[in-house]
Structure formats: C-alpha cells, structure tokens
Coordinates of C-alpha atoms and ligand atoms in Angstrom, one line a residue:
X1 CA -22.0 -8.0 -42.4
X2 CA -19.6 -10.9 -41.9
X3 CA -15.8 -9.9 -41.2
X4 CA -13.5 -12.6 -39.8
X5 CA -10.4 -12.0 -41.4
X6 CA -7.3 -10.1 -39.8
X7 CA -4.5 -11.0 -37.7
X8 CA -5.7 -12.0 -33.9
X9 CA -2.9 -10.3 -32.4
X10 CA -4.3 -7.1 -33.9
X11 CA -7.8 -7.7 -32.7
X12 CA -6.1 -8.4 -29.3
X13 CA -4.7 -4.9 -29.4
X14 CA -8.0 -3.3 -30.4
X15 CA -9.2 -5.3 -27.3
X16 CA -6.7 -3.8 -25.1
X17 CA -7.2 -0.5 -26.4
X18 CA -10.8 -0.3 -26.2
X19 CA -10.0 -1.4 -22.2
X20 CA -7.8 1.1 -22.1
X21 CA -9.9 4.0 -23.3
X22 CA -12.7 3.0 -21.1
X23 CA -10.3 3.3 -17.8
X24 CA -9.2 6.4 -19.1
X25 CA -12.3 7.5 -19.0
X26 CA -12.8 7.7 -15.4
X27 CA -12.3 10.6 -13.7
X28 CA -9.3 10.5 -12.1
X29 CA -11.0 11.8 -8.7
X30 CA -12.8 8.6 -8.8
X31 CA -9.7 6.4 -9.7
X32 CA -6.5 7.4 -11.3
X33 CA -5.8 3.9 -13.2
X34 CA -2.4 5.5 -13.8
X35 CA -1.1 5.9 -11.1
X36 CA -1.3 2.2 -10.0
X37 CA 1.0 -0.4 -12.0
X38 CA -1.3 -3.1 -12.7
X39 CA -1.9 -5.1 -15.5
X40 CA -6.0 -4.8 -16.7
X41 CA -5.3 -7.8 -19.3
X42 CA -2.9 -10.2 -18.3
X43 CA -2.8 -13.3 -20.5
X44 CA -6.3 -12.1 -22.3
X45 CA -6.9 -16.1 -22.3
X46 CA -10.8 -15.1 -22.2
X47 CA -10.6 -12.4 -25.0
X48 CA -8.3 -14.9 -27.2
X49 CA -10.8 -17.6 -26.6
X50 CA -14.1 -15.4 -27.6
X51 CA -11.8 -14.0 -30.7
X52 CA -11.0 -17.2 -31.7
X53 CA -14.5 -18.7 -31.4
X54 CA -16.1 -15.5 -33.3
X55 CA -13.7 -16.6 -36.2
X56 CA -14.2 -20.1 -36.3
X57 CA -18.1 -19.5 -36.3
X58 CA -18.1 -16.5 -38.6
X59 CA -19.0 -13.4 -36.3
X60 CA -18.4 -10.0 -37.0
X61 CA -15.3 -9.3 -35.7
X62 CA -15.5 -5.6 -34.1
X63 CA -18.8 -6.7 -32.4
X64 CA -16.6 -9.7 -30.9
X65 CA -13.8 -7.6 -29.8
X66 CA -16.2 -5.8 -27.7
X67 CA -17.3 -9.0 -26.4
X68 CA -13.7 -10.0 -25.7
X69 CA -13.1 -6.9 -23.7
X70 CA -16.2 -7.5 -21.5
X71 CA -15.0 -10.9 -20.7
X72 CA -11.6 -9.6 -19.7
X73 CA -13.2 -6.6 -17.8
X74 CA -15.0 -9.2 -15.8
X75 CA -12.3 -11.7 -15.2
X76 CA -10.4 -8.8 -13.9
X77 CA -13.2 -7.4 -11.8
X78 CA -13.4 -11.1 -10.3
X79 CA -9.6 -11.4 -9.6
X80 CA -9.7 -8.0 -7.8
X81 CA -12.2 -9.3 -5.4
X82 CA -10.6 -12.9 -5.2
X83 CA -7.2 -11.2 -4.4
X84 CA -8.9 -9.6 -1.4
X85 CA -10.6 -12.9 -0.3
X86 CA -7.2 -14.5 -0.9
X87 CA -5.5 -11.8 0.7
X88 CA -3.1 -12.3 -2.4
X89 CA 0.1 -9.7 -2.6
X90 CA 1.1 -10.7 -6.5
X91 CA -1.0 -11.0 -9.4
X92 CA 0.0 -10.7 -13.4
X93 CA 3.7 -10.2 -11.8
X94 CA 2.8 -7.0 -10.1
X95 CA 1.8 -6.1 -6.5
X96 CA -2.1 -6.5 -6.2
X97 CA -4.3 -3.7 -6.1
X98 CA -5.4 -5.0 -2.5
X99 CA -1.7 -4.7 -1.9
X100 CA -1.6 -1.2 -3.3
X101 CA -4.7 0.5 -2.4
X102 CA -6.1 -1.6 0.1
X103 CA -9.3 -3.9 0.5
X104 CA -11.8 -1.2 0.4
X105 CA -10.5 0.4 -2.7
X106 CA -10.0 -2.9 -4.6
X107 CA -13.4 -4.2 -4.1
X108 CA -14.9 -0.9 -5.6
X109 CA -12.7 -0.8 -8.4
X110 CA -13.8 -4.7 -9.0
X111 CA -17.5 -3.3 -8.8
X112 CA -16.5 -0.4 -11.1
X113 CA -15.1 -2.7 -13.9
X114 CA -17.9 -5.1 -13.5
X115 CA -20.1 -2.3 -14.5
X116 CA -17.9 -1.3 -17.4
X117 CA -18.3 -5.3 -18.4
X118 CA -21.8 -5.0 -18.7
X119 CA -21.7 -1.8 -20.3
X120 CA -19.5 -3.2 -23.2
X121 CA -21.3 -6.7 -23.8
X122 CA -24.5 -4.2 -24.5
X123 CA -22.6 -2.4 -27.0
X124 CA -21.6 -6.0 -28.9
X125 CA -25.3 -6.9 -28.5
X126 CA -28.0 -5.8 -26.2
X127 CA -28.9 -9.6 -24.9
X128 CA -25.4 -10.4 -24.1
X129 CA -25.7 -8.1 -20.9
X130 CA -28.4 -10.5 -19.6
X131 CA -26.3 -13.5 -20.3
X132 CA -23.4 -12.1 -18.7
X133 CA -25.3 -11.1 -15.3
X134 CA -26.3 -14.9 -15.7
X135 CA -22.4 -15.7 -16.1
X136 CA -21.4 -13.8 -12.9
X137 CA -24.2 -15.3 -11.0
X138 CA -22.7 -18.5 -11.6
X139 CA -19.1 -17.2 -11.1
X140 CA -20.4 -15.7 -7.9
X141 CA -21.8 -18.9 -6.7
X142 CA -18.6 -20.8 -7.6
X143 CA -16.7 -18.4 -5.4
X144 CA -19.2 -18.8 -2.6
X145 CA -19.2 -22.5 -2.7
X146 CA -15.4 -22.5 -2.5
X147 CA -15.3 -20.4 0.3
X148 CA -18.1 -22.4 2.4
X149 CA -15.7 -25.4 1.7
X150 CA -12.7 -23.6 2.8
X151 CA -10.6 -26.3 5.1
X152 CA -13.3 -29.0 4.1
X153 CA -11.8 -32.2 2.2
X154 CA -14.6 -32.3 -0.6
X155 CA -15.3 -34.9 -3.1
X156 CA -13.5 -34.4 -6.6
X157 CA -17.0 -33.7 -7.8
X158 CA -17.7 -31.0 -5.7
X159 CA -14.2 -29.6 -6.8
X160 CA -15.4 -30.1 -10.2
X161 CA -18.5 -28.1 -10.0
X162 CA -16.8 -25.4 -7.9
X163 CA -13.9 -25.2 -11.4
X164 CA -17.0 -25.5 -13.7
X165 CA -18.9 -22.4 -11.5
X166 CA -16.1 -19.7 -10.8
X167 CA -14.1 -20.6 -14.0
X168 CA -15.9 -22.4 -16.5
X169 CA -19.0 -19.8 -16.3
X170 CA -17.0 -16.9 -18.0
X171 CA -15.8 -19.2 -20.7
X172 CA -19.2 -20.3 -21.3
X173 CA -19.9 -16.8 -21.7
X174 CA -17.2 -16.1 -24.3
X175 CA -18.8 -19.2 -26.0
X176 CA -22.3 -18.2 -26.1
X177 CA -21.8 -14.4 -27.1
X178 CA -19.4 -15.7 -30.2
X179 CA -22.4 -17.9 -31.0
X180 CA -24.8 -15.3 -30.6
X181 CA -22.7 -12.7 -32.6
X182 CA -22.4 -15.4 -35.5
X183 CA -26.4 -15.8 -35.4
X184 CA -26.2 -19.7 -34.7
X185 CA -29.1 -20.0 -32.4
X186 CA -29.0 -23.8 -33.2
X187 CA -25.3 -24.0 -31.8
X188 CA -26.3 -22.2 -28.5
X189 CA -26.3 -25.2 -26.4
X190 CA -22.8 -26.9 -28.0
X191 CA -21.0 -23.9 -27.4
X192 CA -22.2 -23.2 -23.9
X193 CA -20.9 -26.7 -23.2
X194 CA -17.4 -26.1 -25.0
X195 CA -17.1 -22.7 -23.2
X196 CA -17.9 -24.4 -19.9
X197 CA -15.4 -27.4 -20.5
X198 CA -12.5 -24.9 -21.8
X199 CA -12.6 -22.9 -18.5
X200 CA -13.0 -26.0 -16.3
X201 CA -9.8 -27.0 -18.4
X202 CA -8.1 -23.6 -17.6
X203 CA -8.8 -23.5 -13.8
X204 CA -7.5 -27.5 -13.6
X205 CA -4.4 -26.6 -14.8
X206 CA -4.4 -23.3 -12.8
X207 CA -4.8 -25.9 -9.8
X208 CA -2.0 -27.9 -11.0
X209 CA 0.4 -25.0 -11.3
X210 CA -0.2 -23.8 -7.6
X211 CA 1.7 -27.0 -7.2
X212 CA 4.0 -27.5 -10.1
X213 CA 4.5 -23.8 -11.1
X214 CA 7.0 -21.1 -10.8
X215 CA 6.1 -17.9 -8.9
X216 CA 7.7 -15.9 -11.3
X217 CA 6.9 -16.9 -14.3
X218 CA 3.0 -17.5 -13.1
X219 CA 3.0 -13.8 -12.1
X220 CA 1.5 -14.9 -8.6
X221 CA 2.3 -16.7 -5.5
X222 CA 2.2 -20.6 -5.8
X223 CA 1.5 -23.1 -2.9
X224 CA -1.7 -20.7 -2.1
X225 CA -4.3 -23.2 -2.5
X226 CA -3.1 -25.4 0.2
X227 CA -2.1 -22.5 2.3
X228 CA -5.7 -21.1 1.9
X229 CA -7.7 -24.5 2.9
X230 CA -8.5 -24.9 -1.2
X231 CA -8.9 -28.8 -1.7
X232 CA -8.2 -28.7 -5.5
X233 CA -8.0 -31.7 -7.7
X234 CA -4.5 -32.6 -7.4
X235 CA -4.6 -32.3 -3.8
X236 CA -7.9 -34.4 -3.4
X237 CA -6.3 -37.3 -5.7
X238 CA -3.3 -37.3 -3.5
X239 CA -5.4 -37.6 -0.3
X240 CA -7.6 -40.4 -1.7
X241 CA -4.4 -42.4 -2.5
X242 CA -4.1 -45.4 -0.6
X243 CA -0.5 -45.2 -0.4
X244 CA 0.2 -41.7 0.0
X245 CA -3.0 -40.2 1.7
X246 CA -2.1 -40.7 4.9
X247 CA 1.3 -38.7 4.7
X248 CA -0.5 -36.1 2.6
X249 CA -3.2 -35.8 5.5
X250 CA -0.3 -35.3 8.2
X251 CA 1.7 -32.8 6.0
X252 CA -1.9 -30.9 5.1
X253 CA -2.7 -30.6 9.0
X254 CA 1.0 -28.7 9.5
X255 CA 0.6 -26.2 6.7
X256 CA -0.1 -22.8 7.5
X257 CA -0.4 -19.6 6.2
X258 CA 1.2 -16.2 6.8
X259 CA 4.5 -14.3 6.1
X260 CA 6.0 -16.2 9.6
X261 CA 4.7 -19.8 8.9
X262 CA 7.2 -22.4 8.3
X263 CA 7.1 -23.5 4.8
X264 CA 8.5 -26.8 5.0
X265 CA 5.2 -28.9 5.3
X266 CA 3.8 -26.8 2.2
X267 CA 6.9 -27.8 -0.1
X268 CA 6.7 -31.2 1.1
X269 CA 3.2 -31.4 0.2
X270 CA 3.8 -30.0 -3.4
X271 CA 6.5 -32.3 -3.7
X272 CA 4.5 -35.4 -2.8
X273 CA 1.7 -34.3 -4.8
X274 CA 4.3 -34.0 -8.1
X275 CA 6.3 -36.6 -7.4
X276 CA 3.3 -39.1 -6.7
X277 CA 1.9 -37.8 -10.0
X278 CA -1.4 -36.4 -8.8
X279 CA -0.7 -33.1 -10.5
X280 CA 0.2 -35.0 -13.7
X281 CA -2.9 -36.7 -13.3
X282 CA -4.9 -33.4 -13.0
X283 CA -3.1 -32.3 -16.0
X284 CA -4.0 -35.0 -18.0
X285 CA -8.0 -34.7 -17.2
X286 CA -8.0 -31.0 -18.4
X287 CA -5.7 -32.0 -21.8
X288 CA -8.7 -35.0 -22.1
X289 CA -11.2 -32.3 -21.5
X290 CA -9.9 -30.0 -24.2
X291 CA -9.3 -33.0 -26.9
X292 CA -13.1 -34.2 -26.2
X293 CA -13.8 -30.7 -27.7
X294 CA -12.5 -31.2 -30.9
X295 CA -15.3 -33.1 -32.7
X296 CA -17.8 -30.4 -32.4
X297 CA -15.0 -27.8 -33.2
X298 CA -14.6 -30.0 -36.5
X299 CA -18.1 -28.7 -37.1
X300 CA -17.4 -24.9 -37.1
X301 CA -18.2 -23.3 -40.7
X302 CA -14.8 -21.7 -40.7
X303 CA -12.2 -24.4 -41.2
X304 CA -8.7 -22.5 -40.8
X305 CA -10.0 -20.2 -37.7
X306 CA -11.3 -23.6 -36.4
X307 CA -7.7 -25.1 -36.3
X308 CA -6.4 -22.1 -34.9
X309 CA -8.7 -22.6 -32.1
X310 CA -7.8 -26.3 -31.4
X311 CA -4.3 -25.0 -31.3
X312 CA -5.0 -22.6 -28.9
X313 CA -6.8 -25.1 -26.5
X314 CA -3.9 -27.5 -27.0
X315 CA -1.8 -24.6 -25.4
X316 CA -4.0 -23.9 -22.6
X317 CA -3.7 -27.6 -21.5
X318 CA 0.0 -27.9 -21.7
X319 CA 0.4 -24.4 -20.2
X320 CA 3.3 -23.9 -17.8
X321 CA 2.6 -20.6 -16.5
Ligands
LIG1 C1 -9.7 -17.1 -9.2 O1 -9.7 -18.1 -8.7 C2 -10.9 -16.4 -9.2 C3 -11.9 -16.6 -10.3 C4 -11.7 -17.7 -11.6 C5 -13.4 -16.5 -10.0 C6 -13.6 -15.5 -8.8 C7 -14.9 -15.0 -8.6 C8 -15.6 -14.2 -7.7 C9 -15.0 -13.4 -6.7 C10 -17.1 -13.5 -7.9 C11 -17.3 -13.1 -9.1 C12 -17.2 -11.5 -9.0 C13 -17.2 -10.7 -9.9 C14 -17.2 -9.1 -9.5 C15 -17.5 -11.1 -11.6 P1 -8.2 -19.1 -7.9 O2 -8.3 -18.1 -6.5 O3 -8.2 -20.1 -7.7 O4 -7.1 -18.0 -9.0 P2 -5.8 -17.5 -8.6 O5 -4.8 -18.6 -8.3 O6 -5.5 -16.9 -9.8 O7 -5.9 -16.5 -7.6
LIG2 MG1 -7.0 -16.7 -5.9

C-alpha cells in the first residue's frame, strides 16, 4: 500500500529509534554502546535523502525508513573505519570511537554496523541487500584509490572519481532503494545518476568545509585533508592556478601533521585557497551539479514531495557545517 504522508521529522525519529533498538539489542559483553558518547546518526543526510526520494517517488514509508536506517548504519560504519585511517580524534562533536576505544574495537564496531546495515536493507526488500553490497564495494574502492593517492598531486578528474565512489555510491544506493521501493524500474538508471551526483556534491562541500569551515560547527577537525596528503578539488584548483600555484606548492610542502606540528603553513594555505576563490569555485561546482538534477526531479510523480527534495538539495549545496 502506498503511504507517503506524515512528517519527515517523525520518519527520521523512527529511523533513529530503529537504529537505537538495533544497537540496544547487542549483548553488552560484545560492545556496550551506552557507555561511549558517540552519535550514531549525525546530520542524517543519507536518511533524509532516502526518505525524501521515497516520498517524491511514492514508496511505502515504513520500508523507506528501514532503507534509511541501513544507509545511516552503512555511513557510520564507514566513518568508524575512516577515522581509524585518518587517525581522527573528533567526529560529530564528540571524541571518535578510535579515540575512545582504540583502533581494534573501532574497526570491529564498524564491521558490526555494516552487518546490521545489510540485515536492515534486507528487511526493507530482500534484493536491496545485493545492491548495498555493490554500494559498499564502490565506497571501499573509492577509499582505497584515495589511500593510494595520498601525497600525490592528482588531476581534478581523479579527485572527481574518488568523490563519486567514496560518497556518491551510498547516496546512489539511497536513491536506488527509494526507486525500488516505489516499484519504478524504468527510473532506476536516472535515480542512480541523481544519487551519485547528489553524493558527489555533498562530498565536494565537505572538502570545501575542510578549508572554510569552523571545527566546532562541523563537529570535526578542519584542515585535515591537507595534513593527511589528500588532494581535494579546492586544493587542486589552487595548485593548477598560474598565479597562486607556486605559492600553494611551497606552502603545501611545509604542511606537517601531528599535534606538535607548526600550524602556520596549513593556515596560510587555507587562506590562499579561500581568498583566491578556489573553495568558492568548488562550492559553485557542487551547486551546479545539484541544480542540474532539478529537471529530473520535476518528472517525479509526487509534486509537493519533489519540491521538498529540491529544497533539501539546495540546502546541501549551501551548507556551512
Ligand atoms: C569520509 O571521507 C569517508 C567516506 C565518505 C567513506 C569511507 C569509506 C570506507 C572507509 C570504506 C567503506 C567501509 C564500510 C565499512 C562501509 P572524508 O575523510 O573525506 O570525510 P571526513 O572529513 O568526514 O573524515
Ligand atoms: Mg576522514
């Protein structure tokens, strides 16, 4: 039965409750989730995107909530692993699990969450498990390509591929899941593209915020990408600029990671990226990607919900945290 009505915030609360119940069911001897202050849902952008897509396409809301929970569990699992890779101390305004319980347990909790995510996807619809496997494969490929590229000046096209895989893949799955649950097979390819582009734009803004953002508002450290040797679009644009490029190269060579490292070169490089307009250009690229999706969204059957989806995408492109 089609059931799209109701408040999106109520649906998000259901997703949150669903995840909380999954975690509460884990034996405390395995991992005591209550003991560690860690947010398992963050901004819930993937859940919100799944629910909005589902409403705009006409999917049943209870199943969409399960798909949204699967997306958030997958995302959090990937962040638990990512924080180990990046040795990150803060996430969602709190110490990372890597910081609180160490690398071994953080990785294993991530493994547990990804297993819960597959289970949850299967409850939304059995075949969604298979497509989630494909999404996790893509995410992992993206993370590995990024890992292999650390410290290397990659071209913009290579950075674009990393972004499409490591983040675009999960948004792609969210859109595919919504389309599957709405039983619109003829729209699967378009939804896959929409999801991947929305996810890529989301990550581009994330990369911009690493230079422009406020650490407290973002709930995580900033200037992390340059310290970790990640060449994201704002930095690539600066390095490729005839005027700013040589100074950017010089500053980058002096950037060091670690608590004792001199922060000045990283701060100067961030200022160059901001004031030279390179982070602004990356933001515009993201905003354009999102705007280009609007003609497709205009073909979705539920008009009011489609407009809400467009508003959400506009907010993603404009976000400052
Ligand atoms: C954050 O990127 C990380 C991702 C978007 C995905 C990372 C993917 C994996 C670790 C592989 C998939 C693993 C599982 C278990 C699904 P970022 O470092 O640019 O963002 P940040 O600034 O928030 O850390
Ligand atoms: Mg990271």
